[in-house]
Structure formats: structure tokens, C-alpha cells
Amino acid sequence: KALVAYYQKYVDEASKKEIKDILIQYDRTLLVADPRRCESKKFGGPGA
């Protein structure tokens, strides 16, 4: 992600898109944010 951002700021748009496409082909999870979070504790559930 940082590499793509660097190319967007300091290099041209074409090479940024090229690198982004290569990374997406290799592994999409490197670029896409993972929204999964811990679920909050439920009160009144089973317990002592």
C-alpha cells in the first residue's frame, strides 16, 4: 500500500497503476483494508 502511495506522489500515474495491477494479481489483501474487528462483549451471557 505504501509503495503504491509513494508512486502516486513522486512518480507518474501510469507506473502506479502498473504496480497496483501486479500487486492485485499477486495478492489482493495487500491493498484492500480488512474491516474485521473483535465483537464487543455481551452482558448477561453464560457465566458464573
CSV table of N, CA and C in Angstrom, one decimal:
chain,number,residue,atom,x,y,z
A,1,LYS,N,0.8,-1.2,0.0
A,1,LYS,CA,0.0,0.0,0.0
A,1,LYS,C,0.9,1.2,0.0
A,2,ALA,N,1.9,1.2,0.8
A,2,ALA,CA,2.8,2.4,0.9
A,2,ALA,C,3.5,2.6,-0.4
A,3,LEU,N,3.9,1.5,-1.0
A,3,LEU,CA,4.6,1.6,-2.3
A,3,LEU,C,3.7,2.3,-3.4
A,4,VAL,N,2.5,1.9,-3.4
A,4,VAL,CA,1.5,2.5,-4.4
A,4,VAL,C,1.4,4.0,-4.1
A,5,ALA,N,1.2,4.3,-2.8
A,5,ALA,CA,1.1,5.7,-2.4
A,5,ALA,C,2.3,6.5,-2.8
A,6,TYR,N,3.5,5.9,-2.6
A,6,TYR,CA,4.7,6.6,-3.0
A,6,TYR,C,4.8,6.9,-4.5
A,7,TYR,N,4.4,5.9,-5.2
A,7,TYR,CA,4.4,6.1,-6.7
A,7,TYR,C,3.4,7.1,-7.1
A,8,GLN,N,2.3,7.2,-6.4
A,8,GLN,CA,1.3,8.2,-6.8
A,8,GLN,C,1.8,9.6,-6.5
A,9,LYS,N,2.6,9.8,-5.4
A,9,LYS,CA,3.0,11.1,-5.1
A,9,LYS,C,4.3,11.5,-5.9
A,10,TYR,N,5.2,10.7,-6.0
A,10,TYR,CA,6.5,11.0,-6.6
A,10,TYR,C,6.8,10.6,-8.0
A,11,VAL,N,6.1,9.6,-8.5
A,11,VAL,CA,6.3,9.1,-9.8
A,11,VAL,C,5.0,9.3,-10.6
A,12,ASP,N,5.0,8.9,-11.8
A,12,ASP,CA,3.8,9.1,-12.6
A,12,ASP,C,2.7,8.1,-12.4
A,13,GLU,N,1.5,8.5,-12.8
A,13,GLU,CA,0.3,7.7,-12.6
A,13,GLU,C,0.3,6.3,-13.3
A,14,ALA,N,0.9,6.3,-14.5
A,14,ALA,CA,0.9,5.0,-15.2
A,14,ALA,C,1.7,3.9,-14.5
A,15,SER,N,2.9,4.3,-14.0
A,15,SER,CA,3.6,3.2,-13.3
A,15,SER,C,3.0,2.9,-12.0
A,16,LYS,N,2.2,3.8,-11.3
A,16,LYS,CA,1.5,3.5,-10.1
A,16,LYS,C,0.4,2.4,-10.4
A,17,LYS,N,-0.3,2.6,-11.5
A,17,LYS,CA,-1.3,1.7,-11.9
A,17,LYS,C,-0.7,0.3,-12.3
A,18,GLU,N,0.4,0.4,-12.9
A,18,GLU,CA,1.1,-0.9,-13.3
A,18,GLU,C,1.5,-1.7,-12.0
A,19,ILE,N,2.1,-1.0,-11.1
A,19,ILE,CA,2.5,-1.7,-9.8
A,19,ILE,C,1.2,-2.2,-9.1
A,20,LYS,N,0.2,-1.4,-9.0
A,20,LYS,CA,-1.1,-1.8,-8.4
A,20,LYS,C,-1.7,-3.0,-9.0
A,21,ASP,N,-1.7,-3.1,-10.3
A,21,ASP,CA,-2.2,-4.2,-11.0
A,21,ASP,C,-1.4,-5.5,-10.7
A,22,ILE,N,-0.1,-5.4,-10.7
A,22,ILE,CA,0.8,-6.5,-10.4
A,22,ILE,C,0.5,-7.0,-9.0
A,23,LEU,N,0.4,-6.1,-8.0
A,23,LEU,CA,0.1,-6.5,-6.6
A,23,LEU,C,-1.3,-7.1,-6.5
A,24,ILE,N,-2.3,-6.6,-7.2
A,24,ILE,CA,-3.6,-7.2,-7.1
A,24,ILE,C,-3.6,-8.6,-7.7
A,25,GLN,N,-2.9,-8.8,-8.8
A,25,GLN,CA,-2.8,-10.1,-9.4
A,25,GLN,C,-2.1,-11.1,-8.4
A,26,TYR,N,-1.1,-10.6,-7.7
A,26,TYR,CA,-0.3,-11.4,-6.7
A,26,TYR,C,-1.1,-11.7,-5.5
A,27,ASP,N,-1.6,-10.7,-4.8
A,27,ASP,CA,-2.3,-10.9,-3.6
A,27,ASP,C,-3.2,-9.6,-3.3
A,28,ARG,N,-4.5,-9.7,-3.4
A,28,ARG,CA,-5.4,-8.6,-3.3
A,28,ARG,C,-5.4,-8.0,-1.8
A,29,THR,N,-5.1,-8.9,-0.9
A,29,THR,CA,-5.2,-8.5,0.5
A,29,THR,C,-4.1,-7.5,0.9
A,30,LEU,N,-3.1,-7.4,0.1
A,30,LEU,CA,-2.0,-6.4,0.4
A,30,LEU,C,-2.5,-5.0,0.2
A,31,LEU,N,-3.5,-4.8,-0.7
A,31,LEU,CA,-4.0,-3.5,-1.0
A,31,LEU,C,-5.4,-3.2,-0.3
A,32,VAL,N,-6.2,-4.2,-0.1
A,32,VAL,CA,-7.5,-4.0,0.4
A,32,VAL,C,-7.5,-4.0,2.0
A,33,ALA,N,-8.1,-3.0,2.6
A,33,ALA,CA,-8.2,-3.0,4.0
A,33,ALA,C,-9.1,-4.1,4.6
A,34,ASP,N,-8.8,-4.7,5.7
A,34,ASP,CA,-9.6,-5.7,6.3
A,34,ASP,C,-10.5,-5.2,7.3
A,35,PRO,N,-11.8,-5.1,7.1
A,35,PRO,CA,-12.7,-4.5,8.1
A,35,PRO,C,-13.1,-5.3,9.3
A,36,ARG,N,-12.6,-6.5,9.4
A,36,ARG,CA,-12.9,-7.4,10.5
A,36,ARG,C,-12.4,-6.9,11.8
A,37,ARG,N,-13.3,-6.8,12.8
A,37,ARG,CA,-12.9,-6.3,14.2
A,37,ARG,C,-13.5,-7.3,15.2
A,38,CYS,N,-13.0,-7.2,16.4
A,38,CYS,CA,-13.5,-8.0,17.5
A,38,CYS,C,-14.9,-7.6,17.8
A,39,GLU,N,-15.7,-8.6,18.1
A,39,GLU,CA,-17.1,-8.2,18.5
A,39,GLU,C,-17.1,-7.9,20.0
A,40,SER,N,-17.9,-6.9,20.4
A,40,SER,CA,-17.9,-6.4,21.8
A,40,SER,C,-18.5,-7.5,22.7
A,41,LYS,N,-18.1,-7.5,24.0
A,41,LYS,CA,-18.6,-8.4,25.0
A,41,LYS,C,-20.1,-8.3,25.2
A,42,LYS,N,-20.8,-9.4,25.3
A,42,LYS,CA,-22.2,-9.3,25.5
A,42,LYS,C,-22.5,-9.6,27.0
A,43,PHE,N,-23.3,-8.7,27.6
A,43,PHE,CA,-23.6,-8.8,29.0
A,43,PHE,C,-24.8,-9.8,29.2
A,44,GLY,N,-24.8,-10.4,30.4
A,44,GLY,CA,-25.9,-11.3,30.7
A,44,GLY,C,-25.8,-12.7,30.0
A,45,GLY,N,-24.7,-13.0,29.4
A,45,GLY,CA,-24.5,-14.3,28.8
A,45,GLY,C,-24.2,-15.3,29.8
A,46,PRO,N,-23.8,-16.5,29.3
A,46,PRO,CA,-23.5,-17.6,30.2
A,46,PRO,C,-22.2,-17.3,31.1
A,47,GLY,N,-22.2,-17.7,32.3
A,47,GLY,CA,-21.1,-17.4,33.1
A,47,GLY,C,-21.4,-17.7,34.6
A,48,ALA,N,-20.4,-17.6,35.4
A,48,ALA,CA,-20.6,-17.9,36.9
A,48,ALA,C,-21.4,-16.8,37.5
